[in-house]
PDB file of C-alpha atoms in Angstrom:
ATOM      1  CA  MET A   1     -79.572  14.751 111.287  1.00 81.00           C
ATOM      2  CA  ILE A   2     -79.316  17.723 109.086  1.00 88.00           C
ATOM      3  CA  TRP A   3     -80.675  20.697 111.104  1.00 90.00           C
ATOM      4  CA  HIS A   4     -79.782  23.706 109.253  1.00 93.00           C
ATOM      5  CA  VAL A   5     -78.313  24.943 105.752  1.00 95.00           C
ATOM      6  CA  ALA A   6     -76.158  28.198 105.894  1.00 95.00           C
ATOM      7  CA  PHE A   7     -75.222  31.194 103.593  1.00 95.00           C
ATOM      8  CA  SER A   8     -72.702  33.770 104.017  1.00 93.00           C
ATOM      9  CA  VAL A   9     -74.038  37.103 102.937  1.00 95.00           C
ATOM     10  CA  ASP A  10     -72.774  40.752 102.760  1.00 93.00           C
ATOM     11  CA  ASP A  11     -76.084  42.326 103.642  1.00 96.00           C
ATOM     12  CA  LEU A  12     -78.083  40.440 106.394  1.00 96.00           C
ATOM     13  CA  GLU A  13     -81.182  42.453 106.065  1.00 97.00           C
ATOM     14  CA  GLU A  14     -81.325  42.397 102.480  1.00 97.00           C
ATOM     15  CA  ALA A  15     -80.690  38.666 102.397  1.00 97.00           C
ATOM     16  CA  MET A  16     -83.369  38.049 104.936  1.00 97.00           C
ATOM     17  CA  GLU A  17     -85.839  39.942 102.636  1.00 97.00           C
ATOM     18  CA  LYS A  18     -84.954  38.063  99.433  1.00 97.00           C
ATOM     19  CA  PHE A  19     -85.139  34.682 101.142  1.00 95.00           C
ATOM     20  CA  GLY A  20     -88.126  35.413 103.081  1.00 94.00           C
ATOM     21  CA  ASP A  21     -90.128  36.739 100.303  1.00 95.00           C
ATOM     22  CA  ALA A  22     -89.126  33.856  97.767  1.00 94.00           C
ATOM     23  CA  LEU A  23     -89.578  31.017 100.427  1.00 93.00           C
ATOM     24  CA  GLN A  24     -92.075  32.645 102.820  1.00 93.00           C
ATOM     25  CA  VAL A  25     -89.765  32.313 105.463  1.00 91.00           C
ATOM     26  CA  GLU A  26     -90.246  34.284 108.840  1.00 93.00           C
ATOM     27  CA  TRP A  27     -87.094  34.938 110.928  1.00 94.00           C
ATOM     28  CA  ASN A  28     -86.025  34.790 114.542  1.00 92.00           C
ATOM     29  CA  PRO A  29     -84.403  37.937 116.196  1.00 93.00           C
ATOM     30  CA  ILE A  30     -81.059  38.715 114.758  1.00 95.00           C
ATOM     31  CA  LYS A  31     -78.220  37.880 117.040  1.00 93.00           C
ATOM     32  CA  HIS A  32     -74.824  39.488 117.196  1.00 94.00           C
ATOM     33  CA  TYR A  33     -72.058  36.955 117.886  1.00 88.00           C
ATOM     34  CA  VAL A  34     -68.794  37.618 119.261  1.00 90.00           C
ATOM     35  CA  GLY A  35     -66.603  34.819 120.116  1.00 83.00           C
ATOM     36  CA  GLU A  36     -63.262  33.041 120.044  1.00 83.00           C
ATOM     37  CA  SER A  37     -62.963  30.449 117.617  1.00 81.00           C
ATOM     38  CA  MET A  38     -60.047  28.470 115.974  1.00 79.00           C
ATOM     39  CA  ASP A  39     -58.853  27.715 112.468  1.00 76.00           C
ATOM     40  CA  ALA A  40     -57.672  24.425 111.177  1.00 74.00           C
ATOM     41  CA  ASP A  41     -54.130  25.282 112.406  1.00 80.00           C
ATOM     42  CA  GLY A  42     -55.166  25.833 115.802  1.00 79.00           C
ATOM     43  CA  LYS A  43     -54.901  29.590 115.589  1.00 83.00           C
ATOM     44  CA  LEU A  44     -57.368  31.505 117.845  1.00 84.00           C
ATOM     45  CA  PHE A  45     -59.250  34.463 116.467  1.00 84.00           C
ATOM     46  CA  THR A  46     -62.250  36.659 117.236  1.00 87.00           C
ATOM     47  CA  LEU A  47     -65.443  35.955 115.099  1.00 85.00           C
ATOM     48  CA  ASP A  48     -67.638  39.030 115.199  1.00 91.00           C
ATOM     49  CA  THR A  49     -70.801  38.619 113.025  1.00 91.00           C
ATOM     50  CA  ARG A  50     -74.620  39.021 113.008  1.00 95.00           C
ATOM     51  CA  LEU A  51     -76.651  35.892 112.163  1.00 94.00           C
ATOM     52  CA  VAL A  52     -80.175  34.825 112.146  1.00 95.00           C
ATOM     53  CA  PHE A  53     -82.244  31.621 111.693  1.00 93.00           C
ATOM     54  CA  SER A  54     -85.731  30.928 110.109  1.00 93.00           C
ATOM     55  CA  ALA A  55     -88.455  30.477 112.414  1.00 89.00           C
ATOM     56  CA  GLN A  56     -89.997  27.468 110.382  1.00 83.00           C
ATOM     57  CA  GLY A  57     -88.323  23.898 110.463  1.00 77.00           C
ATOM     58  CA  PRO A  58     -87.707  21.033 110.589  1.00 81.00           C
ATOM     59  CA  VAL A  59     -84.800  22.214 108.835  1.00 88.00           C
ATOM     60  CA  ALA A  60     -83.696  25.940 109.629  1.00 91.00           C
ATOM     61  CA  LEU A  61     -82.135  28.348 107.245  1.00 94.00           C
ATOM     62  CA  GLU A  62     -79.105  30.264 108.708  1.00 95.00           C
ATOM     63  CA  LEU A  63     -77.953  33.436 107.284  1.00 96.00           C
ATOM     64  CA  PHE A  64     -74.803  35.374 108.468  1.00 95.00           C
ATOM     65  CA  GLU A  65     -72.671  38.112 107.647  1.00 94.00           C
ATOM     66  CA  ASN A  66     -69.674  37.108 105.669  1.00 90.00           C
ATOM     67  CA  VAL A  67     -66.284  37.994 107.613  1.00 86.00           C
ATOM     68  CA  PRO A  68     -63.476  38.048 105.227  1.00 85.00           C
ATOM     69  CA  GLY A  69     -60.185  36.079 106.147  1.00 80.00           C
ATOM     70  CA  THR A  70     -62.083  33.694 108.458  1.00 79.00           C
ATOM     71  CA  PRO A  71     -63.919  30.514 107.956  1.00 76.00           C
ATOM     72  CA  ASN A  72     -67.162  32.483 107.728  1.00 80.00           C
ATOM     73  CA  GLU A  73     -66.199  33.400 104.246  1.00 81.00           C
ATOM     74  CA  PRO A  74     -67.926  31.391 101.457  1.00 79.00           C
ATOM     75  CA  ALA A  75     -66.066  29.546  98.679  1.00 76.00           C
ATOM     76  CA  SER A  76     -65.635  31.892  95.611  1.00 78.00           C
ATOM     77  CA  GLY A  77     -68.448  32.341  93.365  1.00 81.00           C
ATOM     78  CA  THR A  78     -71.335  31.167  95.863  1.00 85.00           C
ATOM     79  CA  ILE A  79     -73.111  32.465  99.056  1.00 91.00           C
ATOM     80  CA  PHE A  80     -73.708  28.677 100.205  1.00 91.00           C
ATOM     81  CA  HIS A  81     -71.520  27.938 103.283  1.00 90.00           C
ATOM     82  CA  HIS A  82     -72.311  24.858 105.027  1.00 92.00           C
ATOM     83  CA  MET A  83     -74.885  22.198 106.135  1.00 93.00           C
ATOM     84  CA  GLY A  84     -75.187  21.782 110.006  1.00 93.00           C
ATOM     85  CA  TYR A  85     -75.802  18.590 111.491  1.00 93.00           C
ATOM     86  CA  TRP A  86     -76.148  17.064 115.283  1.00 91.00           C
ATOM     87  CA  THR A  87     -73.577  14.972 116.830  1.00 91.00           C
ATOM     88  CA  ASP A  88     -72.996  14.154 120.545  1.00 87.00           C
ATOM     89  CA  ASN A  89     -69.339  13.854 119.990  1.00 88.00           C
ATOM     90  CA  VAL A  90     -67.539  16.237 117.959  1.00 88.00           C
ATOM     91  CA  ASN A  91     -64.086  14.850 118.480  1.00 88.00           C
ATOM     92  CA  ALA A  92     -65.307  11.292 117.247  1.00 89.00           C
ATOM     93  CA  GLU A  93     -66.907  13.221 114.222  1.00 90.00           C
ATOM     94  CA  GLN A  94     -63.252  14.505 113.442  1.00 90.00           C
ATOM     95  CA  ASP A  95     -61.931  10.818 113.244  1.00 91.00           C
ATOM     96  CA  ARG A  96     -65.046   9.555 111.216  1.00 93.00           C
ATOM     97  CA  LEU A  97     -64.856  12.488 108.926  1.00 93.00           C
ATOM     98  CA  ARG A  98     -61.182  12.176 108.152  1.00 92.00           C
ATOM     99  CA  GLU A  99     -61.857   8.827 107.029  1.00 94.00           C
ATOM    100  CA  CYS A 100     -64.082  10.085 104.357  1.00 92.00           C
ATOM    101  CA  ASN A 101     -61.588  12.635 103.409  1.00 93.00           C
ATOM    102  CA  TRP A 102     -63.303  15.686 105.231  1.00 93.00           C
ATOM    103  CA  MET A 103     -60.690  17.632 107.046  1.00 92.00           C
ATOM    104  CA  HIS A 104     -61.031  19.793 110.059  1.00 90.00           C
ATOM    105  CA  LYS A 105     -61.153  23.570 109.268  1.00 87.00           C
ATOM    106  CA  GLY A 106     -62.088  25.181 112.319  1.00 84.00           C
ATOM    107  CA  GLY A 107     -63.718  25.064 115.589  1.00 84.00           C
ATOM    108  CA  LYS A 108     -62.604  23.123 118.585  1.00 81.00           C
ATOM    109  CA  THR A 109     -62.989  19.419 118.759  1.00 82.00           C
ATOM    110  CA  VAL A 110     -63.177  19.001 122.586  1.00 81.00           C
ATOM    111  CA  PRO A 111     -66.170  17.608 124.500  1.00 79.00           C
ATOM    112  CA  GLU A 112     -67.347  21.145 125.400  1.00 80.00           C
ATOM    113  CA  SER A 113     -67.178  22.679 121.991  1.00 82.00           C
ATOM    114  CA  ARG A 114     -70.315  24.139 120.407  1.00 84.00           C
ATOM    115  CA  ALA A 115     -69.415  22.972 116.810  1.00 89.00           C
ATOM    116  CA  ALA A 116     -66.462  22.390 114.376  1.00 89.00           C
ATOM    117  CA  PHE A 117     -66.158  22.763 110.756  1.00 90.00           C
ATOM    118  CA  PHE A 118     -64.920  20.158 107.941  1.00 92.00           C
ATOM    119  CA  SER A 119     -64.318  20.613 104.218  1.00 90.00           C
ATOM    120  CA  GLY A 120     -64.115  17.877 101.843  1.00 86.00           C
ATOM    121  CA  PRO A 121     -64.207  16.718  98.233  1.00 83.00           C
ATOM    122  CA  LEU A 122     -67.353  18.424  97.387  1.00 82.00           C
ATOM    123  CA  GLY A 123     -65.818  21.998  98.178  1.00 79.00           C
ATOM    124  CA  ILE A 124     -68.346  22.810 100.760  1.00 85.00           C
ATOM    125  CA  PHE A 125     -68.411  22.652 104.771  1.00 90.00           C
ATOM    126  CA  PHE A 126     -70.062  20.535 107.202  1.00 92.00           C
ATOM    127  CA  GLU A 127     -70.684  21.896 110.727  1.00 92.00           C
ATOM    128  CA  ALA A 128     -70.817  19.298 113.251  1.00 93.00           C
ATOM    129  CA  CYS A 129     -72.928  20.621 116.187  1.00 92.00           C
ATOM    130  CA  ASN A 130     -72.706  19.417 119.677  1.00 89.00           C
ATOM    131  CA  SER A 131     -76.343  18.224 120.576  1.00 88.00           C
ATOM    132  CA  SER A 132     -75.533  18.594 124.332  1.00 86.00           C
ATOM    133  CA  ILE A 133     -74.719  22.286 124.210  1.00 84.00           C
ATOM    134  CA  GLU A 134     -78.038  24.461 124.585  1.00 82.00           C
ATOM    135  CA  ARG A 135     -78.324  27.055 121.700  1.00 76.00           C
ATOM    136  CA  PRO A 136     -81.064  29.520 123.212  1.00 76.00           C
ATOM    137  CA  GLY A 137     -84.064  29.953 120.796  1.00 73.00           C
ATOM    138  CA  LEU A 138     -83.178  26.951 118.502  1.00 76.00           C
ATOM    139  CA  GLY A 139     -84.591  24.154 120.989  1.00 76.00           C
ATOM    140  CA  LYS A 140     -86.996  23.170 118.320  1.00 75.00           C
ATOM    141  CA  TYR A 141     -84.203  22.043 116.016  1.00 77.00           C
ATOM    142  CA  TYR A 142     -82.575  19.688 118.423  1.00 79.00           C
ATOM    143  CA  PRO A 143     -82.632  15.876 117.874  1.00 78.00           C
ATOM    144  CA  GLY A 144     -85.899  14.220 119.040  1.00 69.00           C
ATOM    145  CA  VAL A 145     -87.895  17.673 118.975  1.00 61.00           C
ATOM    146  CA  ALA A 146     -88.340  18.576 115.183  1.00 48.00           C
ATOM    147  CA  PRO A 147     -92.187  17.230 114.239  1.00 46.00           C
ATOM    148  CA  GLY A 148     -92.211  14.627 111.450  1.00 42.00           C
ATOM    149  CA  MET A 149     -88.553  13.801 111.778  1.00 38.00           C
ATOM    150  CA  ASN A 150     -87.486  10.126 112.220  1.00 37.00           C
ATOM    151  CA  GLN A 151     -84.532  10.297 114.737  1.00 36.00           C
ATOM    152  CA  PRO A 152     -81.798   7.502 114.520  1.00 37.00           C
ATOM    153  CA  ASP A 153     -82.644   6.146 117.889  1.00 37.00           C
ATOM    154  CA  ARG A 154     -86.216   6.114 117.297  1.00 31.00           C
ATOM    155  CA  VAL A 155     -86.165   4.445 113.852  1.00 30.00           C
ATOM    156  CA  LEU A 156     -88.242   1.124 114.159  1.00 30.00           C
ATOM    157  CA  LYS A 157     -86.079  -1.877 113.185  1.00 32.00           C
ATOM    158  CA  PRO A 158     -87.709  -4.569 111.089  1.00 35.00           C
ATOM    159  CA  HIS A 159     -88.670  -7.715 112.823  1.00 32.00           C
TER     160      HIS A 159
END
């Protein structure tokens, strides 16, 4: 289930204003994120950025500050960065996506991993987000919570 669409921006407050005005979006509080991450070659790096999620759903809008030289840098010519979706097994997603020609580009793919990024033939990233790890303030976007969304385990099978 896709739960967010993300954009990498140079000026977070300006982007919040522009997206907010155009889409009538309200925002959760801005978060300053500093954490260790890993690139596709297994090299660890510290990611230091600010980010924000929209307050409305069922699909969230994420804005985060561009961090040149890291996977948080957008593709040339766009600020669109990735679509995030829920999975209960990031490592299994790596294997499944490899079969679809989507390659691991960053983030750990171990059971306790929060998320991992994959790129493929469309020139964009997918973020496989671990549904078993709590993300404070974002609980309403977790599988089975967003109103009006059919969850895979809740879809009725034809008789």
